[in-house]
mmCIF file of C-alpha atoms and ligand atoms in Angstrom:
data_model
loop_
_atom_site.group_PDB
_atom_site.id
_atom_site.type_symbol
_atom_site.label_atom_id
_atom_site.label_comp_id
_atom_site.label_asym_id
_atom_site.label_seq_id
_atom_site.Cartn_x
_atom_site.Cartn_y
_atom_site.Cartn_z
ATOM 1 C CA MET A 1 27.107 -71.707 0.030
ATOM 2 C CA PRO A 2 26.619 -72.283 -3.741
ATOM 3 C CA SER A 3 27.718 -75.766 -4.824
ATOM 4 C CA VAL A 4 30.657 -76.311 -7.220
ATOM 5 C CA LEU A 5 28.063 -76.928 -9.955
ATOM 6 C CA ASP A 6 26.360 -73.604 -9.222
ATOM 7 C CA GLN A 7 29.634 -71.766 -9.368
ATOM 8 C CA ILE A 8 30.598 -73.382 -12.673
ATOM 9 C CA ILE A 9 27.231 -72.546 -14.171
ATOM 10 C CA ASP A 10 27.561 -68.870 -13.099
ATOM 11 C CA GLY A 11 30.794 -68.635 -15.107
ATOM 12 C CA VAL A 12 29.212 -70.512 -18.067
ATOM 13 C CA ARG A 13 26.299 -68.025 -18.125
ATOM 14 C CA ASP A 14 28.755 -65.079 -18.177
ATOM 15 C CA ASP A 15 30.790 -66.483 -21.038
ATOM 16 C CA LEU A 16 27.589 -67.388 -22.844
ATOM 17 C CA SER A 17 26.247 -63.830 -22.753
ATOM 18 C CA THR A 18 29.505 -62.614 -24.413
ATOM 19 C CA ARG A 19 29.141 -65.202 -27.161
ATOM 20 C CA GLN A 20 25.501 -64.375 -27.633
ATOM 21 C CA GLN A 21 26.466 -60.753 -28.256
ATOM 22 C CA ASP A 22 29.144 -61.748 -30.793
ATOM 23 C CA THR A 23 27.084 -64.375 -32.611
ATOM 24 C CA PRO A 24 23.322 -63.904 -32.676
ATOM 25 C CA LEU A 25 21.164 -67.054 -32.592
ATOM 26 C CA GLU A 26 19.978 -66.552 -36.172
ATOM 27 C CA GLN A 27 23.580 -66.672 -37.407
ATOM 28 C CA LEU A 28 24.250 -69.865 -35.442
ATOM 29 C CA GLN A 29 21.106 -71.401 -36.797
ATOM 30 C CA ARG A 30 22.288 -70.728 -40.316
ATOM 31 C CA LEU A 31 25.673 -72.294 -39.535
ATOM 32 C CA ALA A 32 23.931 -75.350 -37.962
ATOM 33 C CA GLU A 33 21.758 -75.794 -41.030
ATOM 34 C CA ALA A 34 24.748 -75.688 -43.319
ATOM 35 C CA GLN A 35 26.417 -78.551 -41.452
ATOM 36 C CA PRO A 36 26.246 -82.110 -42.770
ATOM 37 C CA ALA A 37 23.677 -84.203 -40.871
ATOM 38 C CA ALA A 38 24.647 -85.264 -37.396
ATOM 39 C CA ARG A 39 26.244 -88.697 -37.030
ATOM 40 C CA ASP A 40 24.256 -91.363 -35.180
ATOM 41 C CA GLY A 41 25.759 -91.062 -31.679
ATOM 42 C CA GLU A 42 23.151 -93.310 -30.019
ATOM 43 C CA GLY A 43 23.730 -96.028 -32.643
ATOM 44 C CA ALA A 44 27.510 -95.847 -32.122
ATOM 45 C CA LEU A 45 27.064 -96.326 -28.382
ATOM 46 C CA ARG A 46 24.478 -99.111 -28.817
ATOM 47 C CA ALA A 47 26.816 -101.260 -30.904
ATOM 48 C CA PRO A 48 27.739 -104.633 -29.385
ATOM 49 C CA GLY A 49 30.521 -104.710 -26.770
ATOM 50 C CA LEU A 50 31.638 -101.975 -24.429
ATOM 51 C CA SER A 51 31.880 -98.596 -26.206
ATOM 52 C CA VAL A 52 34.472 -96.137 -25.044
ATOM 53 C CA ILE A 53 33.740 -92.386 -25.184
ATOM 54 C CA ALA A 54 37.212 -90.899 -24.952
ATOM 55 C CA GLU A 55 37.495 -87.375 -23.580
ATOM 56 C CA VAL A 56 39.688 -84.451 -24.487
ATOM 57 C CA LYS A 57 40.249 -82.936 -21.004
ATOM 58 C CA ARG A 58 42.991 -80.476 -20.058
ATOM 59 C CA SER A 59 42.026 -79.779 -16.478
ATOM 60 C CA SER A 60 39.255 -80.305 -13.980
ATOM 61 C CA PRO A 61 37.901 -78.514 -10.898
ATOM 62 C CA SER A 62 38.865 -81.505 -8.732
ATOM 63 C CA LYS A 63 42.402 -82.168 -9.993
ATOM 64 C CA GLY A 64 43.558 -78.904 -11.640
ATOM 65 C CA ALA A 65 45.805 -79.272 -14.679
ATOM 66 C CA LEU A 66 45.836 -82.818 -16.077
ATOM 67 C CA ALA A 67 47.537 -82.480 -19.492
ATOM 68 C CA ASP A 68 48.557 -79.653 -21.895
ATOM 69 C CA ILE A 69 47.039 -81.230 -25.053
ATOM 70 C CA PRO A 70 48.623 -78.812 -27.521
ATOM 71 C CA ASP A 71 46.994 -80.689 -30.390
ATOM 72 C CA PRO A 72 43.461 -81.988 -29.558
ATOM 73 C CA ALA A 73 43.041 -83.241 -33.170
ATOM 74 C CA GLU A 74 46.046 -85.530 -32.795
ATOM 75 C CA LEU A 75 44.728 -86.869 -29.470
ATOM 76 C CA ALA A 76 41.317 -87.547 -31.044
ATOM 77 C CA THR A 77 42.959 -89.363 -33.917
ATOM 78 C CA ARG A 78 44.735 -91.598 -31.379
ATOM 79 C CA TYR A 79 41.480 -92.271 -29.612
ATOM 80 C CA ALA A 80 39.914 -93.251 -32.922
ATOM 81 C CA ALA A 81 42.850 -95.554 -33.707
ATOM 82 C CA GLY A 82 42.355 -97.313 -30.318
ATOM 83 C CA GLY A 83 38.718 -98.057 -31.227
ATOM 84 C CA ALA A 84 36.832 -95.255 -29.415
ATOM 85 C CA SER A 85 33.175 -95.152 -30.373
ATOM 86 C CA ALA A 86 32.895 -91.387 -29.807
ATOM 87 C CA VAL A 87 35.140 -88.559 -28.704
ATOM 88 C CA SER A 88 34.055 -86.108 -25.989
ATOM 89 C CA VAL A 89 35.419 -82.573 -26.078
ATOM 90 C CA LEU A 90 35.099 -80.342 -23.047
ATOM 91 C CA THR A 91 34.273 -76.833 -24.190
ATOM 92 C CA GLU A 92 33.997 -75.145 -20.788
ATOM 93 C CA ALA A 93 36.898 -72.760 -20.457
ATOM 94 C CA ARG A 94 37.206 -71.612 -16.831
ATOM 95 C CA ARG A 95 37.500 -74.912 -15.004
ATOM 96 C CA PHE A 96 38.241 -77.410 -17.753
ATOM 97 C CA GLY A 97 40.469 -75.392 -20.069
ATOM 98 C CA GLY A 98 38.326 -76.225 -23.126
ATOM 99 C CA SER A 99 36.958 -74.244 -26.007
ATOM 100 C CA LEU A 100 34.825 -74.379 -29.120
ATOM 101 C CA ALA A 101 38.094 -74.243 -31.051
ATOM 102 C CA ASP A 102 39.009 -77.649 -29.553
ATOM 103 C CA LEU A 103 35.612 -78.934 -30.732
ATOM 104 C CA ASP A 104 36.245 -77.623 -34.227
ATOM 105 C CA ALA A 105 39.712 -79.195 -34.347
ATOM 106 C CA VAL A 106 38.456 -82.603 -33.230
ATOM 107 C CA ARG A 107 35.416 -82.441 -35.541
ATOM 108 C CA ALA A 108 37.689 -81.812 -38.538
ATOM 109 C CA ALA A 109 40.108 -84.651 -37.554
ATOM 110 C CA ILE A 110 37.868 -87.668 -37.106
ATOM 111 C CA ASP A 111 34.729 -89.241 -38.549
ATOM 112 C CA LEU A 112 33.360 -90.599 -35.233
ATOM 113 C CA PRO A 113 30.486 -88.979 -33.346
ATOM 114 C CA VAL A 114 31.704 -86.078 -31.281
ATOM 115 C CA LEU A 115 30.241 -85.122 -27.912
ATOM 116 C CA ARG A 116 30.155 -81.494 -26.879
ATOM 117 C CA LYS A 117 30.759 -81.642 -23.130
ATOM 118 C CA ASP A 118 29.651 -78.506 -21.377
ATOM 119 C CA PHE A 119 27.084 -77.185 -18.917
ATOM 120 C CA VAL A 120 24.177 -76.680 -21.287
ATOM 121 C CA VAL A 121 21.467 -74.472 -19.824
ATOM 122 C CA THR A 122 19.919 -72.764 -22.845
ATOM 123 C CA PRO A 123 18.865 -73.763 -26.423
ATOM 124 C CA TYR A 124 21.519 -71.399 -27.761
ATOM 125 C CA GLN A 125 24.207 -73.861 -26.603
ATOM 126 C CA VAL A 126 22.505 -76.746 -28.423
ATOM 127 C CA TRP A 127 22.471 -74.747 -31.696
ATOM 128 C CA GLU A 128 26.068 -73.791 -31.024
ATOM 129 C CA ALA A 129 27.062 -77.496 -30.562
ATOM 130 C CA ARG A 130 25.444 -78.374 -33.895
ATOM 131 C CA ALA A 131 26.901 -75.364 -35.663
ATOM 132 C CA HIS A 132 30.363 -76.637 -34.556
ATOM 133 C CA GLY A 133 29.636 -80.143 -35.833
ATOM 134 C CA ALA A 134 28.818 -81.952 -32.581
ATOM 135 C CA ASP A 135 26.592 -85.076 -32.763
ATOM 136 C CA ILE A 136 25.985 -85.647 -29.068
ATOM 137 C CA ILE A 137 25.482 -83.167 -26.224
ATOM 138 C CA LEU A 138 25.577 -83.615 -22.491
ATOM 139 C CA LEU A 139 22.542 -82.561 -20.465
ATOM 140 C CA ILE A 140 23.130 -82.606 -16.752
ATOM 141 C CA VAL A 141 19.890 -83.297 -14.876
ATOM 142 C CA ALA A 142 21.248 -81.724 -11.640
ATOM 143 C CA ALA A 143 21.570 -78.400 -13.511
ATOM 144 C CA LEU A 144 18.107 -78.353 -15.143
ATOM 145 C CA ASP A 145 14.487 -78.434 -14.088
ATOM 146 C CA ASP A 146 12.071 -80.678 -15.962
ATOM 147 C CA VAL A 147 10.756 -77.875 -18.206
ATOM 148 C CA ALA A 148 14.238 -76.925 -19.378
ATOM 149 C CA LEU A 149 15.365 -80.524 -19.712
ATOM 150 C CA ARG A 150 12.357 -81.416 -21.828
ATOM 151 C CA GLU A 151 12.908 -78.407 -24.087
ATOM 152 C CA LEU A 152 16.630 -79.127 -24.534
ATOM 153 C CA MET A 153 15.990 -82.803 -25.225
ATOM 154 C CA ALA A 154 13.427 -81.929 -27.869
ATOM 155 C CA LEU A 155 15.720 -79.455 -29.605
ATOM 156 C CA THR A 156 18.558 -81.956 -29.548
ATOM 157 C CA ARG A 157 16.367 -84.513 -31.249
ATOM 158 C CA GLN A 158 15.038 -81.911 -33.709
ATOM 159 C CA LEU A 159 18.613 -81.175 -34.771
ATOM 160 C CA GLY A 160 19.269 -84.930 -35.290
ATOM 161 C CA MET A 161 21.609 -85.171 -32.344
ATOM 162 C CA THR A 162 21.764 -87.515 -29.361
ATOM 163 C CA ALA A 163 21.401 -86.275 -25.780
ATOM 164 C CA LEU A 164 23.536 -87.962 -23.161
ATOM 165 C CA VAL A 165 21.397 -87.270 -20.089
ATOM 166 C CA GLU A 166 23.547 -87.326 -16.957
ATOM 167 C CA VAL A 167 22.332 -88.409 -13.550
ATOM 168 C CA HIS A 168 23.938 -88.923 -10.177
ATOM 169 C CA ASP A 169 21.192 -90.205 -7.866
ATOM 170 C CA GLU A 170 17.878 -92.062 -7.768
ATOM 171 C CA VAL A 171 15.669 -89.009 -8.156
ATOM 172 C CA GLU A 172 17.620 -87.712 -11.143
ATOM 173 C CA THR A 173 17.540 -91.145 -12.769
ATOM 174 C CA THR A 174 13.803 -91.376 -12.444
ATOM 175 C CA ARG A 175 13.438 -87.867 -13.926
ATOM 176 C CA ALA A 176 15.637 -88.782 -16.920
ATOM 177 C CA VAL A 177 13.692 -91.992 -17.553
ATOM 178 C CA ASP A 178 10.312 -90.353 -17.184
ATOM 179 C CA LEU A 179 11.282 -87.640 -19.664
ATOM 180 C CA GLY A 180 12.141 -90.315 -22.225
ATOM 181 C CA ALA A 181 15.904 -90.134 -22.240
ATOM 182 C CA SER A 182 17.299 -92.975 -24.376
ATOM 183 C CA VAL A 183 20.977 -92.488 -23.464
ATOM 184 C CA ILE A 184 21.597 -92.084 -19.730
ATOM 185 C CA GLY A 185 24.998 -91.420 -18.223
ATOM 186 C CA VAL A 186 25.581 -92.221 -14.559
ATOM 187 C CA ASN A 187 28.232 -89.890 -13.234
ATOM 188 C CA ASN A 188 30.206 -91.492 -10.411
ATOM 189 C CA ARG A 189 31.309 -87.947 -9.499
ATOM 190 C CA ASN A 190 28.937 -85.707 -7.603
ATOM 191 C CA LEU A 191 29.188 -82.353 -9.338
ATOM 192 C CA LYS A 192 28.040 -80.530 -6.233
ATOM 193 C CA THR A 193 30.920 -81.773 -4.078
ATOM 194 C CA LEU A 194 33.265 -83.379 -6.684
ATOM 195 C CA ASP A 195 33.455 -86.623 -4.622
ATOM 196 C CA VAL A 196 33.738 -89.833 -6.658
ATOM 197 C CA ASP A 197 31.918 -92.972 -5.562
ATOM 198 C CA PRO A 198 32.683 -95.808 -8.002
ATOM 199 C CA GLU A 199 29.594 -97.742 -6.788
ATOM 200 C CA THR A 200 27.158 -95.092 -8.052
ATOM 201 C CA PHE A 201 26.830 -96.708 -11.502
ATOM 202 C CA SER A 202 26.121 -100.168 -10.144
ATOM 203 C CA ARG A 203 23.580 -98.777 -7.724
ATOM 204 C CA LEU A 204 21.660 -96.736 -10.312
ATOM 205 C CA ALA A 205 22.005 -98.935 -13.447
ATOM 206 C CA PRO A 206 19.074 -101.207 -12.396
ATOM 207 C CA LEU A 207 16.783 -98.159 -12.445
ATOM 208 C CA VAL A 208 17.579 -97.530 -16.135
ATOM 209 C CA PRO A 209 15.445 -99.603 -18.511
ATOM 210 C CA GLU A 210 17.227 -102.163 -20.725
ATOM 211 C CA THR A 211 16.039 -100.272 -23.749
ATOM 212 C CA CYS A 212 18.266 -97.328 -22.833
ATOM 213 C CA VAL A 213 21.981 -96.993 -23.482
ATOM 214 C CA ARG A 214 23.733 -96.949 -20.087
ATOM 215 C CA VAL A 215 26.892 -94.933 -19.866
ATOM 216 C CA ALA A 216 29.244 -95.106 -16.833
ATOM 217 C CA GLU A 217 31.118 -91.817 -16.252
ATOM 218 C CA SER A 218 34.144 -90.632 -14.257
ATOM 219 C CA GLY A 219 36.906 -92.120 -12.168
ATOM 220 C CA ILE A 220 37.449 -95.080 -14.552
ATOM 221 C CA ARG A 221 41.133 -95.835 -14.289
ATOM 222 C CA ASP A 222 41.851 -98.925 -16.350
ATOM 223 C CA HIS A 223 40.543 -102.083 -18.093
ATOM 224 C CA GLU A 224 39.644 -103.661 -14.752
ATOM 225 C CA ASP A 225 37.318 -100.799 -13.886
ATOM 226 C CA ALA A 226 35.863 -101.002 -17.377
ATOM 227 C CA ALA A 227 35.307 -104.752 -17.052
ATOM 228 C CA MET A 228 33.558 -104.276 -13.688
ATOM 229 C CA LEU A 229 31.242 -101.596 -15.157
ATOM 230 C CA ALA A 230 30.438 -103.788 -18.188
ATOM 231 C CA ARG A 231 29.455 -106.564 -15.796
ATOM 232 C CA ALA A 232 27.277 -104.081 -13.879
ATOM 233 C CA GLY A 233 25.452 -103.305 -17.145
ATOM 234 C CA ALA A 234 27.383 -100.457 -18.776
ATOM 235 C CA ASP A 235 27.030 -100.255 -22.583
ATOM 236 C CA ALA A 236 29.639 -97.535 -22.653
ATOM 237 C CA VAL A 237 32.249 -95.826 -20.433
ATOM 238 C CA LEU A 238 33.243 -92.145 -20.526
ATOM 239 C CA VAL A 239 36.861 -91.663 -19.676
ATOM 240 C CA GLY A 240 39.034 -88.546 -19.452
ATOM 241 C CA GLU A 241 41.775 -88.300 -16.897
ATOM 242 C CA ALA A 242 43.141 -91.859 -17.281
ATOM 243 C CA LEU A 243 43.505 -91.353 -21.043
ATOM 244 C CA VAL A 244 45.055 -87.887 -21.060
ATOM 245 C CA THR A 245 47.573 -88.723 -18.288
ATOM 246 C CA GLY A 246 48.456 -92.271 -19.343
ATOM 247 C CA GLY A 247 50.996 -91.850 -22.122
ATOM 248 C CA ASP A 248 49.443 -94.195 -24.738
ATOM 249 C CA PRO A 249 45.854 -93.101 -25.359
ATOM 250 C CA SER A 250 45.244 -95.621 -28.229
ATOM 251 C CA ALA A 251 46.370 -98.576 -26.124
ATOM 252 C CA ALA A 252 44.391 -97.400 -23.122
ATOM 253 C CA VAL A 253 41.171 -97.099 -25.156
ATOM 254 C CA ASP A 254 41.779 -100.490 -26.782
ATOM 255 C CA ALA A 255 42.371 -102.168 -23.415
ATOM 256 C CA MET A 256 39.116 -100.739 -21.977
ATOM 257 C CA ARG A 257 37.089 -101.679 -25.029
ATOM 258 C CA SER A 258 38.479 -105.198 -25.059
ATOM 259 C CA ALA A 259 37.804 -105.569 -21.294
ATOM 260 C CA GLY A 260 34.097 -105.281 -22.065
ATOM 261 C CA VAL A 261 34.126 -108.194 -24.482
ATOM 262 C CA ALA A 262 34.408 -110.818 -21.692
ATOM 263 C CA ARG A 263 31.227 -109.605 -19.947
HETATM 264 O O1 LIG B 1 38.318 -87.675 -16.083
HETATM 265 P P1 LIG B 1 37.418 -88.771 -15.675
HETATM 266 O O2 LIG B 1 37.336 -88.994 -14.199
HETATM 267 O O3 LIG B 1 37.671 -90.028 -16.481
HETATM 268 O O4 LIG B 1 35.895 -88.279 -16.066
HETATM 269 C C1 LIG B 1 35.500 -88.091 -17.432
HETATM 270 C C2 LIG B 1 34.100 -87.511 -17.462
HETATM 271 O O5 LIG B 1 33.188 -88.456 -16.868
HETATM 272 C C3 LIG B 1 33.988 -86.205 -16.687
HETATM 273 O O6 LIG B 1 34.823 -85.308 -17.327
HETATM 274 C C4 LIG B 1 32.576 -85.654 -16.597
HETATM 275 C C5 LIG B 1 31.440 -86.345 -16.497
HETATM 276 N N1 LIG B 1 30.353 -85.480 -16.418
HETATM 277 C C6 LIG B 1 30.776 -84.251 -16.495
HETATM 278 C C7 LIG B 1 30.091 -83.074 -16.533
HETATM 279 C C8 LIG B 1 30.765 -81.934 -16.649
HETATM 280 C C9 LIG B 1 32.158 -81.886 -16.741
HETATM 281 C C10 LIG B 1 32.887 -83.067 -16.730
HETATM 282 C C11 LIG B 1 32.180 -84.276 -16.603
#
């Protein structure tokens, strides 16, 4: 039985081959080179206090539809007003309801670093992220072998972007650290089963060197969860569902950010 992650990546590869036919790599590279330089995503997350990466997320494989989000730019503007350090935009279409158009809209609306959140498996997607103005990309260790991960990390750096390298267990964490990742996200959700274990971050954080930015991801409901994660060593939290379903995204971001101050 293929895992949920395998199934998602199969769909991503299909959609990718369509885009590669429409837009050849050389054209993307020209678009990427015409972009203003990438913003310093790592620096934004390293800033003192608990940083919030606020996510534009319409649906998820685990919960189905979460929110319509007719105007992602407006949502991103609210995140920025609440003090988000970066905005994450899901661009995966089949399971998460995202698109590169969402990324474009958010990029045009705010001046914060923007994270392209997708299942990146080829250099083409890294160029694509930069061509659409992203400053940070997600690289999921569970989806990549060391050769691919090293190549994608190097290209990300070459394009002036930050890689958020995502792990879910001890082996993946060691791989990320050994490959020199400087921003490591611990996903409390297992992408192979979609189960959330809120203790995952606390268990893995000690394996991540102090010199790295530690990001806690998934299942973070409120300022109390954020405070707990800050105490467990999180420099940043990545939050989607709680912000898109909560009614007041600015206040929710502000509450989480402020919760980290008392750490
Ligand atoms: O909506 P939540 O539970 O707050 O989670 C946000 C984010 O962590 C989640 O969307 C996520 C983390 N890693 C991913 C990888 C792929 C897709 C999605 C994700």
